Short mmCIF file of C-alpha atoms in Angstrom, two decimals:
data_model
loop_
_atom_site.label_atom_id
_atom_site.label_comp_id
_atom_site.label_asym_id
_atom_site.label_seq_id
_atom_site.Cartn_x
_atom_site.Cartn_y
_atom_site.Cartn_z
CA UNK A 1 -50.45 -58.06 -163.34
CA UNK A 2 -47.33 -56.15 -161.81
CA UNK A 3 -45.80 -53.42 -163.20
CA UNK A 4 -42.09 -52.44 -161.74
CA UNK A 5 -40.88 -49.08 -162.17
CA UNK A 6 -37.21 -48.75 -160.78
CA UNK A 7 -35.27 -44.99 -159.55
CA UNK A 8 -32.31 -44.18 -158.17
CA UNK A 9 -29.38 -45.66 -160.55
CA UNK A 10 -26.43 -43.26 -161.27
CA UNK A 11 -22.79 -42.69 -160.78
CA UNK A 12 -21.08 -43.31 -157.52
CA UNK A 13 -17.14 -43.53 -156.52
CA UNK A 14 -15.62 -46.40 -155.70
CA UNK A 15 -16.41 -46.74 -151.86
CA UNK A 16 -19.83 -45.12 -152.44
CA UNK A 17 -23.45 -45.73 -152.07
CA UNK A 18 -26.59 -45.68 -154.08
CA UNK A 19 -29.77 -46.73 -152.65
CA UNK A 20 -32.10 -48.41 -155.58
CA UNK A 21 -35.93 -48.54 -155.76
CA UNK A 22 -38.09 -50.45 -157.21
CA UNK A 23 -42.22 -49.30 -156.96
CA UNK A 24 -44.65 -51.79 -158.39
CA UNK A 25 -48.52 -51.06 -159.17
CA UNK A 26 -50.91 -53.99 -158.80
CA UNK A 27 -52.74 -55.44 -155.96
CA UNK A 28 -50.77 -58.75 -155.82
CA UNK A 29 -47.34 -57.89 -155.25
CA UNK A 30 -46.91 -58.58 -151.58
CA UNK A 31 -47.89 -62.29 -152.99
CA UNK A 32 -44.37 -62.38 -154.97
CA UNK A 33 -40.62 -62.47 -153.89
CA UNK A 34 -39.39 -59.44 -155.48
CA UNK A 35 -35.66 -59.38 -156.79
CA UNK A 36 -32.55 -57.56 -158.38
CA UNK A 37 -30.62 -58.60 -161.39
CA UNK A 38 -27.99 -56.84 -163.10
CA UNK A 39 -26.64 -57.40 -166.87
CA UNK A 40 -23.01 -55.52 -167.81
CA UNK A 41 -22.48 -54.54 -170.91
CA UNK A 42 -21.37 -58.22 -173.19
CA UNK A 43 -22.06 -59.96 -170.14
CA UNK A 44 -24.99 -62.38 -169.21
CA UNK A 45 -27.48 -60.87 -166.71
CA UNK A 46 -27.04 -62.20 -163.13
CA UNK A 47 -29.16 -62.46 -159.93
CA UNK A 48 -28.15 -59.71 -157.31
CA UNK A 49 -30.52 -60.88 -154.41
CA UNK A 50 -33.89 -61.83 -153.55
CA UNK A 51 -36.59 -61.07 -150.77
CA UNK A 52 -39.27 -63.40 -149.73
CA UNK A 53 -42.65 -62.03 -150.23
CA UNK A 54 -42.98 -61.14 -146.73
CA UNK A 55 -39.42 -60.21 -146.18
CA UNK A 56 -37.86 -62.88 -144.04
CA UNK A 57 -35.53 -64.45 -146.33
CA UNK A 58 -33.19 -63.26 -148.74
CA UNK A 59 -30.43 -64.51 -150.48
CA UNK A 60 -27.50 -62.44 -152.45
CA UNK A 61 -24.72 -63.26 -155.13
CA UNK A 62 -21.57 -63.84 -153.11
CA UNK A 63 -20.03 -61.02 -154.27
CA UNK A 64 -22.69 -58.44 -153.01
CA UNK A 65 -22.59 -60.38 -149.69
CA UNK A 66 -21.68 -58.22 -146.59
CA UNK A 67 -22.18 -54.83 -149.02
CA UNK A 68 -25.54 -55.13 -150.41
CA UNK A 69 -29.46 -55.01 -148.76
CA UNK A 70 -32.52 -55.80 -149.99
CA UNK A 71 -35.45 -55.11 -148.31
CA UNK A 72 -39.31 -54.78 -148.94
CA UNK A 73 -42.09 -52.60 -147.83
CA UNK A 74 -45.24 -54.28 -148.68
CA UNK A 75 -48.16 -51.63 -147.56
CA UNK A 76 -46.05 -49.08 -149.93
CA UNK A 77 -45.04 -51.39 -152.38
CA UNK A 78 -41.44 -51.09 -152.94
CA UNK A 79 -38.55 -52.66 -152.99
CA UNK A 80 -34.93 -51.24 -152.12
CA UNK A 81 -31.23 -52.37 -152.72
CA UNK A 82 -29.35 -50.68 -150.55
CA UNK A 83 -25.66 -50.56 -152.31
CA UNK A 84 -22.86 -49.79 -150.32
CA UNK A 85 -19.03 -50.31 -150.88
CA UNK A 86 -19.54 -50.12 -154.11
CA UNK A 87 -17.34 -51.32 -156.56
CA UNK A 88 -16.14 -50.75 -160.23
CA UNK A 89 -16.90 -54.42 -161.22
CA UNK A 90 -21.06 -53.23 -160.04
CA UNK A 91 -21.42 -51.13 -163.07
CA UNK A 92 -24.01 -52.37 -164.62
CA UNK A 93 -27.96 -52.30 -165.83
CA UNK A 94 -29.66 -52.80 -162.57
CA UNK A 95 -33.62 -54.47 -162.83
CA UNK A 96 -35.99 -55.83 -160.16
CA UNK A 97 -38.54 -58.56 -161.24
CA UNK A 98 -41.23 -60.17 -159.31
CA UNK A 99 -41.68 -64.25 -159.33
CA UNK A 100 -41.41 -67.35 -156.80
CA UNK A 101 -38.75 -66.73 -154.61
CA UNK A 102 -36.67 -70.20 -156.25
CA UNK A 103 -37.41 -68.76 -159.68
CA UNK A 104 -35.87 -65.34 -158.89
CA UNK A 105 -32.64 -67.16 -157.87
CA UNK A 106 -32.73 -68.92 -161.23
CA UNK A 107 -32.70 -65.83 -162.71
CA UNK A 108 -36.24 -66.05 -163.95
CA UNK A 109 -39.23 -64.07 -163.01
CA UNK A 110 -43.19 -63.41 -163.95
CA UNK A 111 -42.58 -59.33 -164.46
CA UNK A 112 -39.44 -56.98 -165.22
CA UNK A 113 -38.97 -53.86 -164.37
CA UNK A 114 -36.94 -51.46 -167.31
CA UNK A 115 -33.75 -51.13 -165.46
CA UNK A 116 -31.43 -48.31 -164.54
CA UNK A 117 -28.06 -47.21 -165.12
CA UNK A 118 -25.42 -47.82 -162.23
CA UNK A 119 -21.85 -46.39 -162.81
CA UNK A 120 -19.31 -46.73 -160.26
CA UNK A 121 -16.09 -45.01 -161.23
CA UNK A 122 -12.14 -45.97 -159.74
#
């Protein structure tokens, strides 16, 4: 069992940063690729990125490519996405999930964090 508790959502300018965290409790989650989705508001939610569970490959939605990081520290268990360049098309519910690394792409995963609130303003 995994539990995902996410932090660090909020409002940022256009041309900002946010750094997002993700902190899971349970023994086995250096065992799962860890990864962040986001859902807009009437939209569908879609994959952000992913991290291999022990960090050497990820994988991001083109357009996060170049702006976005993922990365993972296992002996603290967390999981970051650093968000830079930030745009107003990001707003959005941002969650990280734990699964196989090809389900995470698929937009599927074993646990789900709650989610927090990014707002990026023009």
């Amino acid at each position: 069992q995994v539990q995902l508790v996410e932090s660090g959502g909020g409002l940022a300018q256009a041309g900002g940063s946010l750094r997002l965290s993700c902190a899971a409790s349970g023994r086995t989650f250096s065992s799962y690729a860890m990864g962040w989705f986001r859902q807009a508001p009437g939209k569908e939610r879609e994959f952000v990125a992913v991290i291999s569970w022990r960090g050497g490959f990820t994988r991001y939605t083109d357009s996060v490519k170049g702006r976005f990081t993922i990365s993972r520290d296992n002996a603290k268990n967390t999981v970051n996405l650093q968000m830079n360049s930030l745009k107003p098309e990001d707003t959005a519910v941002y969650t990280c999930a734990a699964g196989s690394y090809s389900d995470v792409v698929d937009c599927r995963a074993d646990y789900w964090g709650q989610g927090t609130q990014v707002t990026v303003s023009s």
